[in-house]
Coordinates of C-alpha atoms and ligand atoms in Angstrom, one line a residue:
X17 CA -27.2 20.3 12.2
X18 CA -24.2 20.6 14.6
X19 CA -20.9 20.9 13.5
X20 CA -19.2 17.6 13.8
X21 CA -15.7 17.4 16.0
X22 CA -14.0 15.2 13.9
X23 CA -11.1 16.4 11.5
X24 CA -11.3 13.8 8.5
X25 CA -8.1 12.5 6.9
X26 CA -7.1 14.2 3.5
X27 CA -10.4 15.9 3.2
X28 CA -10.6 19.8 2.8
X29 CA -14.1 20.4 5.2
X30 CA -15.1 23.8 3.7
X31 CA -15.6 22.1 0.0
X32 CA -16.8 18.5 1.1
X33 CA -20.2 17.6 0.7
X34 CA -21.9 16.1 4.0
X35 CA -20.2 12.9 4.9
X36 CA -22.2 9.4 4.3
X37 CA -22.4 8.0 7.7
X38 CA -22.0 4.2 7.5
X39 CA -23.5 1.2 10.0
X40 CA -22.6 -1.8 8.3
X41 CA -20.2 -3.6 6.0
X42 CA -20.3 -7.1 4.2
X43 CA -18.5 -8.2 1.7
X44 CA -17.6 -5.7 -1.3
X45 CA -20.0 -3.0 0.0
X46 CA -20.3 0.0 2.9
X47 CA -24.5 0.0 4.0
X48 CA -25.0 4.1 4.7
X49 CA -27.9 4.4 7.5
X50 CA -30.3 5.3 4.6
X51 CA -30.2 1.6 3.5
X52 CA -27.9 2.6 0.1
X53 CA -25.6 -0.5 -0.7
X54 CA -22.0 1.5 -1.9
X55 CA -19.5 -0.9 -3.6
X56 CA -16.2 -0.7 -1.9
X57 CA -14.1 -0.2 -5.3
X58 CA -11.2 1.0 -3.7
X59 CA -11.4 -1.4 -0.5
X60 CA -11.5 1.3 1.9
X61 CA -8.2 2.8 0.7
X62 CA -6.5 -0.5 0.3
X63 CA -7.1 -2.6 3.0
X64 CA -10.1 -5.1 2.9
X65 CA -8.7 -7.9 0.4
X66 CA -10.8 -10.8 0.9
X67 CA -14.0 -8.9 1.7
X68 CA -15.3 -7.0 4.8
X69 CA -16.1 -8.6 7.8
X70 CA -14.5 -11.8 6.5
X71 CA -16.5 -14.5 8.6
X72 CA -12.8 -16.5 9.5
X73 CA -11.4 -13.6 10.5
X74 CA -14.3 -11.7 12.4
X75 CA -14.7 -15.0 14.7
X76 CA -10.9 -15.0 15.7
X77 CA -11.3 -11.6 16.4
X78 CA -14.2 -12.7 18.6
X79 CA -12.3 -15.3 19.9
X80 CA -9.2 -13.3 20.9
X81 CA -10.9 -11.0 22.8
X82 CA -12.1 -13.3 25.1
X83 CA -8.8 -14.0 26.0
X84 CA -6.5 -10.9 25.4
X85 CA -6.2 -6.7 25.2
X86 CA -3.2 -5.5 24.8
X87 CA -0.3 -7.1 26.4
X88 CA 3.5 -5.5 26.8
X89 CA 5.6 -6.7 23.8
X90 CA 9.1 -6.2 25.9
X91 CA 9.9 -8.7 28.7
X92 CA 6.5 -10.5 27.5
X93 CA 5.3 -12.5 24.4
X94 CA 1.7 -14.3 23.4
X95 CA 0.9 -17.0 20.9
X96 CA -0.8 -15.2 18.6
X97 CA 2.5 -12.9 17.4
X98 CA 4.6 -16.0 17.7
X99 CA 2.8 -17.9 15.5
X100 CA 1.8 -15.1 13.2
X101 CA 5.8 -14.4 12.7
X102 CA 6.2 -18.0 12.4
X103 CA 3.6 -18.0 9.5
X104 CA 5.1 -14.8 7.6
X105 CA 8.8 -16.4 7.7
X106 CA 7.1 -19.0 6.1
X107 CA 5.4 -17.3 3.1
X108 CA 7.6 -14.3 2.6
X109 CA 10.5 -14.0 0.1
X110 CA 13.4 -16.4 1.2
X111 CA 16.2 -15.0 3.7
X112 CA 13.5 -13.2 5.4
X113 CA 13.7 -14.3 8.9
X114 CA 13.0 -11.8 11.6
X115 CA 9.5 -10.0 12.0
X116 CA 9.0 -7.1 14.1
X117 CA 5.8 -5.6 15.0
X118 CA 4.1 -2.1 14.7
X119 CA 0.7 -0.8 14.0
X120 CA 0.6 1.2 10.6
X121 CA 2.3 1.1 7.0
X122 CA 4.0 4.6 7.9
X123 CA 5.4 3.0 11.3
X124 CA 6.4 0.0 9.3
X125 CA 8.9 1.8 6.9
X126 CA 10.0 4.0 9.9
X127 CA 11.2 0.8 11.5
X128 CA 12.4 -0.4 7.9
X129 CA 14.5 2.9 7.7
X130 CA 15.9 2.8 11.4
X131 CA 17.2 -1.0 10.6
X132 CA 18.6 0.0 7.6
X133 CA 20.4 2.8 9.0
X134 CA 21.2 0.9 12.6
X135 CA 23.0 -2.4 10.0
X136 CA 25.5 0.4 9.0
X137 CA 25.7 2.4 12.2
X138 CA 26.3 -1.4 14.4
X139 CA 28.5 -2.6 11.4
X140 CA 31.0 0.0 12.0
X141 CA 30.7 1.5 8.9
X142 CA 27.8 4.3 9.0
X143 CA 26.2 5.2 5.9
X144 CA 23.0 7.7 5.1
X145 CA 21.6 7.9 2.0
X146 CA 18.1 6.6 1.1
X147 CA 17.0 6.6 -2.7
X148 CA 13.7 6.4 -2.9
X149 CA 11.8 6.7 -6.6
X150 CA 10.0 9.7 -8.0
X151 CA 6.7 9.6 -7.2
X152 CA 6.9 6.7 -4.1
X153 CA 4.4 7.4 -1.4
X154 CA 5.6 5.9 2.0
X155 CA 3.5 7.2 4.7
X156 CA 2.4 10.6 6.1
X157 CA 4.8 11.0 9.1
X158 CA 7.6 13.5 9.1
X159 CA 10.3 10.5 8.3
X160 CA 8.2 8.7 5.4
X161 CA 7.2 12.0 3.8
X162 CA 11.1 12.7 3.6
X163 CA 10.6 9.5 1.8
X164 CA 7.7 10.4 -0.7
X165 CA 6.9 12.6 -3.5
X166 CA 7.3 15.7 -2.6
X167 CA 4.2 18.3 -3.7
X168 CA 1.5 20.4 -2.4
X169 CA 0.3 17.8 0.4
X170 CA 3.6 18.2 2.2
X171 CA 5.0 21.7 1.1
X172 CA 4.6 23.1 4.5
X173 CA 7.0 20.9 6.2
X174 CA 9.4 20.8 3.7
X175 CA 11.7 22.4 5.9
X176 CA 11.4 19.3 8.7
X177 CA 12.3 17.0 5.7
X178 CA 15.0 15.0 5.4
X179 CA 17.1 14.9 2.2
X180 CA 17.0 11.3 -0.1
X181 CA 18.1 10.9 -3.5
X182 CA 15.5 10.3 -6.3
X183 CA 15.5 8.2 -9.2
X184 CA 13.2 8.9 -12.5
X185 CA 10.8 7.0 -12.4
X186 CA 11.2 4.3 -15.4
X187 CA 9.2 5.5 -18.3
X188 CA 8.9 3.0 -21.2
X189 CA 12.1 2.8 -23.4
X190 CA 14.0 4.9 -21.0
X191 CA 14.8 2.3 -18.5
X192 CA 18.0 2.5 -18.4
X193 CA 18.4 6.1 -17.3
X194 CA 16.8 4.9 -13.8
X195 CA 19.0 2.1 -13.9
X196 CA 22.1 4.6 -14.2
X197 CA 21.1 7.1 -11.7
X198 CA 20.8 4.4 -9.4
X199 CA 24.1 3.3 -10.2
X200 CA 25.4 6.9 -10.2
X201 CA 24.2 7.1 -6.3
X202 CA 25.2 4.1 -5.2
X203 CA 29.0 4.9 -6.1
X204 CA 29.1 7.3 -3.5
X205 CA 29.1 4.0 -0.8
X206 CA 26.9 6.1 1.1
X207 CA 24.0 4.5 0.1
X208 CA 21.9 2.1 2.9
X209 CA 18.8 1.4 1.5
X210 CA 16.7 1.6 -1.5
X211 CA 13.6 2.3 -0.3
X212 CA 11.0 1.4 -3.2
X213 CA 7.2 0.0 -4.0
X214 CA 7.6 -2.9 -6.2
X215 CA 6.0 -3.1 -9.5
X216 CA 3.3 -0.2 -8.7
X217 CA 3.6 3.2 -6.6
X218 CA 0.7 3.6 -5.4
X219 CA -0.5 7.0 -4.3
X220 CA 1.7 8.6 -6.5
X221 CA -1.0 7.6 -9.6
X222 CA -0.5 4.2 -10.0
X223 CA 2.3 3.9 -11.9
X224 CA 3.2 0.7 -12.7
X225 CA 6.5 -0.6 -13.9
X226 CA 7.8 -4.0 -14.7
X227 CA 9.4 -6.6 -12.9
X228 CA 12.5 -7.0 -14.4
X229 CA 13.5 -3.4 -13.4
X230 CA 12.8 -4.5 -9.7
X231 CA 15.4 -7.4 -10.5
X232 CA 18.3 -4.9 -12.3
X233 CA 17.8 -2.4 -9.2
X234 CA 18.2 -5.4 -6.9
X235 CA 21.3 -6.3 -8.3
X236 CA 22.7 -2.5 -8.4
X237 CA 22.3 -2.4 -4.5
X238 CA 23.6 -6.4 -3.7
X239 CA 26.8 -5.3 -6.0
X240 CA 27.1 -2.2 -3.9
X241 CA 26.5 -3.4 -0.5
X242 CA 23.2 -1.2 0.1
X243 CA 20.0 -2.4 1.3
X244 CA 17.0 -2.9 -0.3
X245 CA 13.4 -2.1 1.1
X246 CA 10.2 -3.0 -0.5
X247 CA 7.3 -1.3 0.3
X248 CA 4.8 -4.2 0.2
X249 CA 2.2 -2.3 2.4
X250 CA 0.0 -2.0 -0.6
X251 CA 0.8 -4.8 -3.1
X252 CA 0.8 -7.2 -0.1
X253 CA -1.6 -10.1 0.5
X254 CA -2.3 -10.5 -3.7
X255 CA -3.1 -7.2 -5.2
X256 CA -0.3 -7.5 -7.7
X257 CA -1.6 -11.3 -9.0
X258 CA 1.1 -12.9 -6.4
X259 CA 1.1 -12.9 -2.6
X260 CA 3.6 -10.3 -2.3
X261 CA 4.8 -8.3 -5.9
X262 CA 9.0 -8.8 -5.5
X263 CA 7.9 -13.1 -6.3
X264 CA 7.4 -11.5 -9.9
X265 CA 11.1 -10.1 -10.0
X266 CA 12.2 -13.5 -8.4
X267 CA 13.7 -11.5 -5.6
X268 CA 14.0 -11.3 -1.9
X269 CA 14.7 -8.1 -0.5
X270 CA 16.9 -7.7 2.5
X271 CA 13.5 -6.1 4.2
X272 CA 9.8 -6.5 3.6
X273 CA 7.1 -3.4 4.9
X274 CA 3.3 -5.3 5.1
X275 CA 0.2 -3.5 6.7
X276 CA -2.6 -2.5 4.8
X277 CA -3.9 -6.1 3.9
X278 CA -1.9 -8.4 7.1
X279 CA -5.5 -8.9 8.6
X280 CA -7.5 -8.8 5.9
X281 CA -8.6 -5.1 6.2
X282 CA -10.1 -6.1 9.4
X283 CA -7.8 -4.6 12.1
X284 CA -4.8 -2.4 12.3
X285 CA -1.2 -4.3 12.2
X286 CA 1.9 -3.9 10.7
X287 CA 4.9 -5.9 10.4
X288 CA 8.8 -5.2 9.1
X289 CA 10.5 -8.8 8.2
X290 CA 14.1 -8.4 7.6
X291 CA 17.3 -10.7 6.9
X292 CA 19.2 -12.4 9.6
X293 CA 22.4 -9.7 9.0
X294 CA 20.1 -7.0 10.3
X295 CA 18.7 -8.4 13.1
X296 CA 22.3 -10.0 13.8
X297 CA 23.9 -6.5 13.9
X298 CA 21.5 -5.7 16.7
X299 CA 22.6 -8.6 18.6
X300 CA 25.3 -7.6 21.1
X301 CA 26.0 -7.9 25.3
X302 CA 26.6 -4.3 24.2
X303 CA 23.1 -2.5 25.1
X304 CA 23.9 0.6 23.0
X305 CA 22.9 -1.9 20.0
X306 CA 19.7 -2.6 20.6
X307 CA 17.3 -1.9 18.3
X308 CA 15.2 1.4 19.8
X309 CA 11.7 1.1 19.0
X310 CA 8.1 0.4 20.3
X311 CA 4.6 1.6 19.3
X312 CA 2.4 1.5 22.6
X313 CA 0.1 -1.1 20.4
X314 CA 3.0 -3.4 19.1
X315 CA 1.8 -6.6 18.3
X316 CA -1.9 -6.0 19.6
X317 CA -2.7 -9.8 20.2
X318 CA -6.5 -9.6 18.7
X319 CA -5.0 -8.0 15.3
X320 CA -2.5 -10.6 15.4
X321 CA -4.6 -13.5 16.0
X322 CA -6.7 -11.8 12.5
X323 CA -3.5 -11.8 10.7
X324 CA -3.4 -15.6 11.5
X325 CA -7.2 -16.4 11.1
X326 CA -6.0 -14.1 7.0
X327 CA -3.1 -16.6 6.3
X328 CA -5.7 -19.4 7.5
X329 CA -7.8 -17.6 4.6
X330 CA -4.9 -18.0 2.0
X331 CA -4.2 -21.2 3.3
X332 CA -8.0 -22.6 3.2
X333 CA -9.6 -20.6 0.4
X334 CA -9.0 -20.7 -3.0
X335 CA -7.9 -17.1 -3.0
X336 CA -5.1 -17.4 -5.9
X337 CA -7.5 -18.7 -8.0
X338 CA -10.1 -16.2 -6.8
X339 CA -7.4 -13.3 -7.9
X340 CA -6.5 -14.7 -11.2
X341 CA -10.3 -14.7 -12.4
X342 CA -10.5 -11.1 -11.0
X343 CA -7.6 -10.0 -13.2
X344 CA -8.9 -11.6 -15.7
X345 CA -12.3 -10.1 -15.1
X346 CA -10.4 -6.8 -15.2
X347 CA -8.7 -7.4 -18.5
X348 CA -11.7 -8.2 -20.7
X349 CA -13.3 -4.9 -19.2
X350 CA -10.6 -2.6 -19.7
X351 CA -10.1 -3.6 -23.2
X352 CA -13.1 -1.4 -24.6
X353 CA -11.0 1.8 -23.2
X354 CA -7.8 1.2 -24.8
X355 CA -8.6 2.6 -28.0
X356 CA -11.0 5.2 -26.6
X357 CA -9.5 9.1 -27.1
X358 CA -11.0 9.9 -23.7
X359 CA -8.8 7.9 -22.0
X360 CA -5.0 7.7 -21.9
X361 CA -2.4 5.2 -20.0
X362 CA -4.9 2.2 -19.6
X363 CA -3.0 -0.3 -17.4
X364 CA -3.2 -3.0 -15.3
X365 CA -0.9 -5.2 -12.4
X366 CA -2.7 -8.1 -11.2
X367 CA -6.3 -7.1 -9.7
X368 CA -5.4 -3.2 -10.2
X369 CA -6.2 -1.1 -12.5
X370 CA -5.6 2.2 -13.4
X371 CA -6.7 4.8 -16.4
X372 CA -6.0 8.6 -16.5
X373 CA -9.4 11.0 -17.8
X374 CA -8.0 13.0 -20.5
X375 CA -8.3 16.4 -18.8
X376 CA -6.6 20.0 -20.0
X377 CA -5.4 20.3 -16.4
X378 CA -4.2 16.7 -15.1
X379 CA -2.4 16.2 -11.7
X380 CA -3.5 15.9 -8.0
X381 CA -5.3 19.0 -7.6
X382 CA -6.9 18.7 -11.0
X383 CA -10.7 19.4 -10.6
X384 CA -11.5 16.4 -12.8
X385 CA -11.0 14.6 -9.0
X386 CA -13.7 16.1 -7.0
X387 CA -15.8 15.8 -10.4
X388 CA -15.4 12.4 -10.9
X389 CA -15.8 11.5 -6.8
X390 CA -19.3 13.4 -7.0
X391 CA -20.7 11.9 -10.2
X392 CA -19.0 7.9 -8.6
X393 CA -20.9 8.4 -5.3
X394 CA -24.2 9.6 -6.5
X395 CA -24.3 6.0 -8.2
X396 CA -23.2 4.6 -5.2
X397 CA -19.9 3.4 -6.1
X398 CA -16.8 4.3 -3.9
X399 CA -14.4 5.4 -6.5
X400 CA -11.9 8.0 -5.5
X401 CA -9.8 9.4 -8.4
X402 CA -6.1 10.4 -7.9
X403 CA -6.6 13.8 -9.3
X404 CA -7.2 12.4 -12.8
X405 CA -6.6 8.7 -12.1
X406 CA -9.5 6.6 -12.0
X407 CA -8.4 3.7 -10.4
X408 CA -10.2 0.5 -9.1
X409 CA -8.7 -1.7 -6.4
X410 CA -11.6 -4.0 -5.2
X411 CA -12.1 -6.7 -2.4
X412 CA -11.3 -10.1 -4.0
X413 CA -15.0 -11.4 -3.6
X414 CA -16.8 -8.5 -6.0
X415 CA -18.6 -9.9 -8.4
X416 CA -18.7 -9.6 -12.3
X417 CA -22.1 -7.7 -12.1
X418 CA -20.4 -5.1 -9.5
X419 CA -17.6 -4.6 -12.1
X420 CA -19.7 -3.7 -15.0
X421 CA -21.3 -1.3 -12.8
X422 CA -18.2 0.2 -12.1
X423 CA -16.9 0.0 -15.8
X424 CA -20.0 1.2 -17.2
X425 CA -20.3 4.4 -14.9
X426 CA -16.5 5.1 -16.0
X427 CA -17.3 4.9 -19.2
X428 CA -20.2 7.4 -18.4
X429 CA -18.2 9.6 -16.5
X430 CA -15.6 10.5 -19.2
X431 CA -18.4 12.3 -21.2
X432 CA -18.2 14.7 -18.6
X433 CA -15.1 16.6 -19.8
X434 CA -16.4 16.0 -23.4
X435 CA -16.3 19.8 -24.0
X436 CA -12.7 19.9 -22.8
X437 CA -11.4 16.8 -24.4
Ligands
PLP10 C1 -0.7 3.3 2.6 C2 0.7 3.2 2.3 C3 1.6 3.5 3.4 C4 1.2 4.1 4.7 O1 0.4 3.2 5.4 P1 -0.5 3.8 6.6 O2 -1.1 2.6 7.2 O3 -1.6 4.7 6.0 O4 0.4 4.6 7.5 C5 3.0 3.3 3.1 N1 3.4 2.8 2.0 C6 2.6 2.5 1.0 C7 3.1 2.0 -0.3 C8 1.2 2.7 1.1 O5 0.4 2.5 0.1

């Protein structure tokens, strides 16, 4: 066979088995050209919430592009970002009021960070600090890796990285000392912006943490006059049990980062919402305050018109109630593996959950990852392990019958390390 061109993401090609070439999704599964139905456990990295190829969405997709490609977003609007924004205002934390546009969760938080820092710069009183928690995952370009854990997936371009302050991330019963770093920082009056996932950090292993943290650290940054960002672009659109995760800290931050699940999974779109102050300290007759930035594909109007046919979906569907039997679902499951010595850190937020393979050699490059990938997909199921994570993240619509597949082959995958353990 030839060698294919293409240069997969976050895949090392001289170890990777042949890749499973895929003509069809529906629902909670990916159809491979040799008829094998694959359950979608990790919703295609996060994206595909209701289920793929929702029938709502696909038809204003359908519908769009009988009208629209892409259109200018300077000089020129459409009704499809208008009333998209319109319908975010609407559902997002209170005191969020503007929406600007882009096309991925990295370019998202790169416009988050760039308001942030152009409040202070247009207020007259610059300030350049981020803090950011340990183990956050933000994005793979230069700017949100700055951002990010730092490890072996960005050692070689450390030195291209930009310096942020780093709180511990909250381990039970030591709360406080994240509380006090963040303090610590913020007395410097340098700080603009907390830049933070709420509730769960994603990538970094799904660490979860609670709620009222969120709130304290909130508070912190109000009482200092620095900003705070929350990286919704995973626990967006429901994964967390509520629309967006800050509703469980009863807290609106001062700017919102949504991607991954804006359309449903179905089509790339991103958008930053942020307060009225921010986009108020852009407004000027002085030009040098304008806000400088654009993607090419801002605002595409067919993914916008699917971001509107997904809050049509939240708005028509019983999807709350269709998340709160899923979590519930998940907790019944996971209960069998919280007393089992094979597993440790058993966890859950809303329809996520997460349990770590007890392994001699844990962390990201831990072979337990490539292991446990191998034994998932020869059954069929799409689980990818952060090294020794197992994790499951599925569309809203899987069933309780795809579950206990999943369930039952993590429970048969553990006994692979049963020598080690
Ligand atoms: C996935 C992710 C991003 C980056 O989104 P991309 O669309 O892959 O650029 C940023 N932040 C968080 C929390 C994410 O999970």
């Amino acid at each position: 066979m030839t060698r294919s061109p293409v240069w997969h993401p976050f895949t090392q090609h001289a170890l990777e088995p042949a890749m499973r070439r895929i003509v069809r999704t529906e629902g909670a599964y990916l159809l491979d050209e040799q008829g094998h139905a694959i359950l979608d456990a990790i919703s295609s990295w996060w994206v595909i919430t209701h289920g793929h190829r929702h029938p709502l969405i696909m038809d204003a997709i359908r519908r769009a592009s009988g009208l629209y490609d892409q259109i200018i977003f300077a000089e020129y609007t459409h009704e499809p970002a208008e009333e998209l924004a319109r319908g975010l205002v609407a559902i997002a934390p209170a005191g969020l009021d503007h929406v600007f546009y882009s096309d991925s969760g990295s370019t998202c938080v790169e416009v988050a960070l760039k308001m942030a820092l152009g409040f202070f710069h247009n207020s007259g009183a610059p300030r350049s600090r981020i803090v950011v928690m340990e183990h956050g995952y933000h994005g793979d370009t230069i700017g949100t890796m700055s951002a990010g854990e730092r490890g072996v997936f960005n050692a070689a371009y450390e030195p291209m990285l930009y310096g942020v302050d780093r709180l511990p991330f909250p381990v039970p019963g030591h709360e406080q000392d994240t509380l006090d770093a963040f303090e610590r920082f913020c007395r410097s009056g340098q700080v603009a912006a907390l830049l933070i996932e709420p509730l769960i950090l994603g990538a970094g292993g799904m660490r979860m943490y609670p709620a009222w943290l969120l709130t304290e650290l909130k508070a912190i940054a109000t009482r200092h006059g620095s900003l705070m960002i929350a990286d919704e672009v995973m626990t967006g659109w429901g994964r967390t049990g509520t629309l967006f995760a800050c509703e469980q800290a009863n807290l609106a931050p001062d700017i919102l980062c949504t991607s991954k699940g804006l359309t449903g999974g179905s089509l790339p779109l991103a958008a930053t919402l942020c307060s009225a102050g921010i986009f108020d300290a852009h407004l000027s007759s002085d030009r040098s305050r304008t806000f400088f930035h654009s993607s090419s594909y801002t605002a595409n109007p067919i993914a916008c018109a699917a971001g509107l046919a997904n809050l049509a979906v939240w708005k028509t569907e019983p999807v709350g109630t269709r998340i709160h039997s899923l979590e519930a679902m998940h907790r019944t499951r996971l209960e069998r593996f919280r007393t089992d010595r094979r597993f440790a850190n058993v966890r859950q937020t809303g329809t996520i959950v997460a349990l770590d393979v007890n392994v001699p050699a844990a962390g990201y490059l831990s072979e337990a990852g490539p292991k446990l990938r191998s034994f998932f997909r020869a059954r069929n199921l799409l689980i990818r392990p952060l090294g020794n994570v197992i994790y499951l993240m599925t569309p809203y619509c899987v069933t309780a019958e795809d579950l206990d597949r999943a369930y039952d082959a993590i429970d048969e995958a553990a006994n692979l390390f049963a020598g080690d353990q």
